[in-house]
Short mmCIF file of N, CA and C in Angstrom, two decimals:
data_model
loop_
_atom_site.label_atom_id
_atom_site.label_comp_id
_atom_site.label_asym_id
_atom_site.label_seq_id
_atom_site.Cartn_x
_atom_site.Cartn_y
_atom_site.Cartn_z
N MET J 519 8.07 -57.12 -0.28
CA MET J 519 9.07 -57.07 0.14
C MET J 519 9.55 -58.44 -0.89
N CYS J 520 7.91 -58.94 -0.66
CA CYS J 520 7.66 -60.40 -1.68
C CYS J 520 8.17 -60.13 -3.08
N THR J 521 8.78 -61.16 -3.88
CA THR J 521 8.63 -61.25 -5.11
C THR J 521 8.48 -61.96 -6.16
N HIS J 522 7.99 -63.24 -5.11
CA HIS J 522 7.32 -64.48 -5.65
C HIS J 522 5.95 -64.63 -6.09
N ARG J 523 5.51 -65.56 -7.12
CA ARG J 523 4.39 -65.24 -7.80
C ARG J 523 3.00 -66.44 -7.49
N PRO J 524 1.74 -65.94 -7.59
CA PRO J 524 1.48 -64.45 -7.36
C PRO J 524 2.05 -64.27 -5.49
N SER J 525 1.81 -62.60 -5.64
CA SER J 525 2.44 -62.82 -4.40
C SER J 525 1.67 -61.95 -3.45
N CYS J 526 2.20 -62.41 -1.95
CA CYS J 526 1.53 -62.58 -0.72
C CYS J 526 0.90 -62.00 0.38
N PRO J 527 -0.42 -61.72 0.91
CA PRO J 527 -0.71 -60.41 1.15
C PRO J 527 -0.09 -59.57 2.08
N ALA J 528 0.10 -58.48 1.82
CA ALA J 528 0.96 -57.63 3.14
C ALA J 528 0.62 -57.70 4.93
N ALA J 529 1.55 -58.22 5.25
CA ALA J 529 1.40 -58.67 7.00
C ALA J 529 -0.32 -57.78 7.05
N GLU J 530 0.39 -56.36 7.46
CA GLU J 530 -1.04 -55.33 7.75
C GLU J 530 -2.08 -55.91 7.23
N SER J 531 -2.22 -56.53 6.14
CA SER J 531 -3.50 -56.60 5.05
C SER J 531 -4.92 -57.22 5.77
N THR J 532 -5.48 -57.07 5.99
CA THR J 532 -6.59 -58.15 6.94
C THR J 532 -5.96 -59.80 6.81
N ALA J 533 -5.51 -60.37 5.84
CA ALA J 533 -4.85 -61.46 5.82
C ALA J 533 -4.17 -61.61 6.98
N ALA J 534 -3.11 -61.30 7.63
CA ALA J 534 -2.68 -60.67 8.15
C ALA J 534 -3.30 -61.13 9.72
N GLU J 535 -5.16 -61.03 9.98
CA GLU J 535 -5.41 -61.41 10.43
C GLU J 535 -6.02 -63.16 10.37
N PHE J 536 -5.84 -63.64 9.79
CA PHE J 536 -5.56 -65.68 9.41
C PHE J 536 -4.45 -65.79 8.94
N PRO J 537 -3.81 -66.27 10.57
CA PRO J 537 -1.90 -66.75 10.50
C PRO J 537 -1.80 -67.55 9.18
N GLU J 538 -2.94 -68.15 9.33
CA GLU J 538 -3.05 -69.78 8.88
C GLU J 538 -3.17 -69.50 7.36
N ALA J 539 -3.60 -68.39 6.60
CA ALA J 539 -3.77 -68.54 5.55
C ALA J 539 -2.65 -67.23 4.82
N ARG J 540 -1.65 -66.51 5.28
CA ARG J 540 -0.36 -66.50 5.70
C ARG J 540 1.07 -67.52 5.48
N VAL J 541 0.88 -68.46 6.13
CA VAL J 541 2.13 -69.67 5.99
C VAL J 541 1.19 -70.53 4.43
N VAL J 542 -0.02 -70.33 3.82
CA VAL J 542 0.27 -71.03 2.83
C VAL J 542 0.76 -70.19 1.93
N THR J 543 0.17 -69.06 1.74
CA THR J 543 1.70 -67.77 0.65
C THR J 543 2.33 -67.79 1.02
N ALA J 544 2.83 -66.86 2.45
CA ALA J 544 4.35 -67.04 3.19
C ALA J 544 5.41 -67.32 2.57
N HIS J 545 6.29 -66.86 1.92
CA HIS J 545 7.24 -68.03 1.89
C HIS J 545 8.43 -67.44 2.50
N VAL J 546 9.07 -68.94 3.13
CA VAL J 546 10.62 -68.59 4.34
C VAL J 546 11.56 -67.42 3.88
N VAL J 547 12.38 -66.47 3.92
CA VAL J 547 12.93 -66.17 3.40
C VAL J 547 14.63 -66.19 3.97
N ALA J 548 14.93 -65.92 5.45
CA ALA J 548 15.77 -66.03 6.84
C ALA J 548 15.13 -68.23 7.85
N ALA J 549 15.35 -69.37 7.47
CA ALA J 549 14.91 -70.34 8.67
C ALA J 549 16.17 -69.95 9.28
N HIS J 550 15.23 -69.76 10.92
CA HIS J 550 16.62 -70.20 12.26
C HIS J 550 15.77 -70.98 12.80
N PRO J 551 15.80 -72.17 12.99
CA PRO J 551 15.20 -73.05 13.78
C PRO J 551 16.13 -72.99 14.63
N GLU J 552 17.11 -72.91 14.66
CA GLU J 552 17.99 -73.17 16.02
C GLU J 552 17.50 -72.28 17.15
N HIS J 553 17.43 -71.18 17.11
CA HIS J 553 16.81 -70.27 16.98
C HIS J 553 15.33 -70.71 18.18
N GLY J 554 15.24 -70.36 16.94
CA GLY J 554 13.51 -71.37 17.09
C GLY J 554 12.08 -69.35 16.17
N TRP J 555 13.02 -69.22 15.01
CA TRP J 555 11.97 -68.18 14.15
C TRP J 555 12.04 -68.10 12.58
N ASN J 556 11.18 -68.22 11.99
CA ASN J 556 11.26 -68.00 10.77
C ASN J 556 11.62 -66.39 10.15
N LEU J 557 11.70 -66.08 9.23
CA LEU J 557 11.18 -65.05 8.73
C LEU J 557 10.69 -64.27 7.41
N LEU J 558 9.45 -64.18 7.22
CA LEU J 558 8.33 -64.39 6.18
C LEU J 558 8.93 -63.32 5.36
N CYS J 559 8.48 -63.84 4.10
CA CYS J 559 8.36 -62.92 2.86
C CYS J 559 7.80 -61.42 2.77
N ASP J 560 6.76 -61.51 3.60
CA ASP J 560 6.06 -60.29 3.89
C ASP J 560 6.72 -58.88 5.57
N GLY J 561 8.22 -60.00 5.60
CA GLY J 561 8.46 -58.81 6.93
C GLY J 561 8.15 -60.01 8.50
N THR J 562 7.37 -61.08 8.58
CA THR J 562 6.55 -60.67 9.18
C THR J 562 7.72 -62.17 10.23
N VAL J 563 7.81 -62.25 10.87
CA VAL J 563 9.35 -63.27 12.49
C VAL J 563 8.39 -64.08 13.22
N VAL J 564 8.20 -65.37 12.06
CA VAL J 564 6.75 -66.82 13.17
C VAL J 564 7.55 -67.51 13.67
N PHE J 565 7.50 -67.76 15.03
CA PHE J 565 7.92 -67.97 16.32
C PHE J 565 7.64 -69.60 15.88
N ASP J 566 8.35 -70.50 16.53
CA ASP J 566 8.39 -72.04 16.84
C ASP J 566 6.68 -72.36 17.58
N ASP J 567 6.04 -71.52 18.67
CA ASP J 567 5.28 -70.85 19.54
C ASP J 567 3.99 -70.85 18.88
N SER J 568 3.87 -70.66 17.52
CA SER J 568 3.52 -69.91 16.57
C SER J 568 2.76 -68.32 17.29
N GLY J 569 3.64 -67.55 17.44
CA GLY J 569 3.52 -65.45 18.26
C GLY J 569 3.95 -65.29 16.62
N GLU J 570 3.87 -64.01 16.77
CA GLU J 570 4.19 -63.68 15.14
C GLU J 570 4.92 -61.87 15.82
N LEU J 571 6.05 -61.25 14.77
CA LEU J 571 6.40 -60.57 14.92
C LEU J 571 5.67 -60.30 13.17
N LEU J 572 5.08 -58.71 13.35
CA LEU J 572 4.80 -58.00 12.59
C LEU J 572 5.34 -56.69 12.02
N PRO J 573 5.66 -56.56 10.71
CA PRO J 573 7.17 -55.83 10.64
C PRO J 573 6.97 -54.32 10.78
N ASP J 574 5.41 -54.15 11.22
CA ASP J 574 5.29 -52.79 12.15
C ASP J 574 5.44 -52.62 13.88
N GLY J 575 6.16 -54.31 13.70
CA GLY J 575 6.29 -54.19 15.49
C GLY J 575 4.55 -54.37 16.49
N ARG J 576 4.03 -55.08 16.00
CA ARG J 576 2.83 -55.19 16.30
C ARG J 576 3.07 -56.91 16.47
N VAL J 577 2.59 -57.31 17.90
CA VAL J 577 3.18 -58.24 17.53
C VAL J 577 1.45 -59.48 18.31
N VAL J 578 1.71 -60.21 18.07
CA VAL J 578 0.38 -61.94 17.84
C VAL J 578 0.66 -62.55 18.67
N ALA J 579 -0.39 -62.94 19.46
CA ALA J 579 0.44 -64.05 20.80
C ALA J 579 0.49 -65.44 19.98
N PRO J 580 0.69 -66.30 21.23
CA PRO J 580 0.64 -67.54 20.23
C PRO J 580 -0.11 -67.88 20.51
N ARG J 581 -1.06 -69.24 20.06
CA ARG J 581 -2.55 -70.21 20.05
C ARG J 581 -1.53 -71.22 20.26
N ARG J 582 -2.32 -71.25 21.78
CA ARG J 582 -1.83 -72.09 23.09
C ARG J 582 -2.94 -73.11 22.43
N THR J 583 -3.15 -73.62 22.80
CA THR J 583 -4.06 -75.48 22.83
C THR J 583 -3.94 -75.40 24.25
N PRO J 584 -5.25 -75.64 24.84
CA PRO J 584 -5.13 -75.62 26.06
C PRO J 584 -5.39 -76.96 26.94
N ALA J 585 -4.47 -76.84 28.42
CA ALA J 585 -4.47 -77.94 28.27
C ALA J 585 -5.00 -79.85 28.66
N GLY J 586 -5.88 -79.48 28.46
CA GLY J 586 -7.07 -80.44 29.07
C GLY J 586 -7.42 -81.19 26.88
N ARG J 587 -6.79 -80.52 26.19
CA ARG J 587 -7.07 -81.32 24.77
C ARG J 587 -5.73 -81.78 23.99
N LEU J 588 -4.64 -81.06 25.20
CA LEU J 588 -3.41 -81.70 24.49
C LEU J 588 -3.78 -83.52 24.53
N ALA J 589 -2.64 -84.64 23.80
CA ALA J 589 -3.23 -85.56 23.03
C ALA J 589 -1.84 -85.99 24.64
N MET J 590 -1.97 -87.67 25.77
CA MET J 590 -1.18 -88.23 26.02
C MET J 590 -0.91 -89.17 26.10
N ALA J 591 0.70 -89.54 25.72
CA ALA J 591 1.12 -90.75 25.20
C ALA J 591 0.87 -91.76 26.77
N ALA J 592 0.59 -93.43 26.27
CA ALA J 592 0.24 -93.92 27.01
C ALA J 592 1.79 -94.73 27.77
#
């Protein structure tokens, strides 16, 4: 699916286990912020809560920060 250079790693590759690397290399091809998701050029759907849906149907659970670590406004 990816046509840019350098091309990004496939969503199923080892790099898919490190989503931070994919965000740097994969490009958004369809943005739907009103619905809370974006489609990347490698076929991955990335959700605003940091969850992902890979092209083969596997789900990557959201990476949530424990409540104790969140910054609190005064």
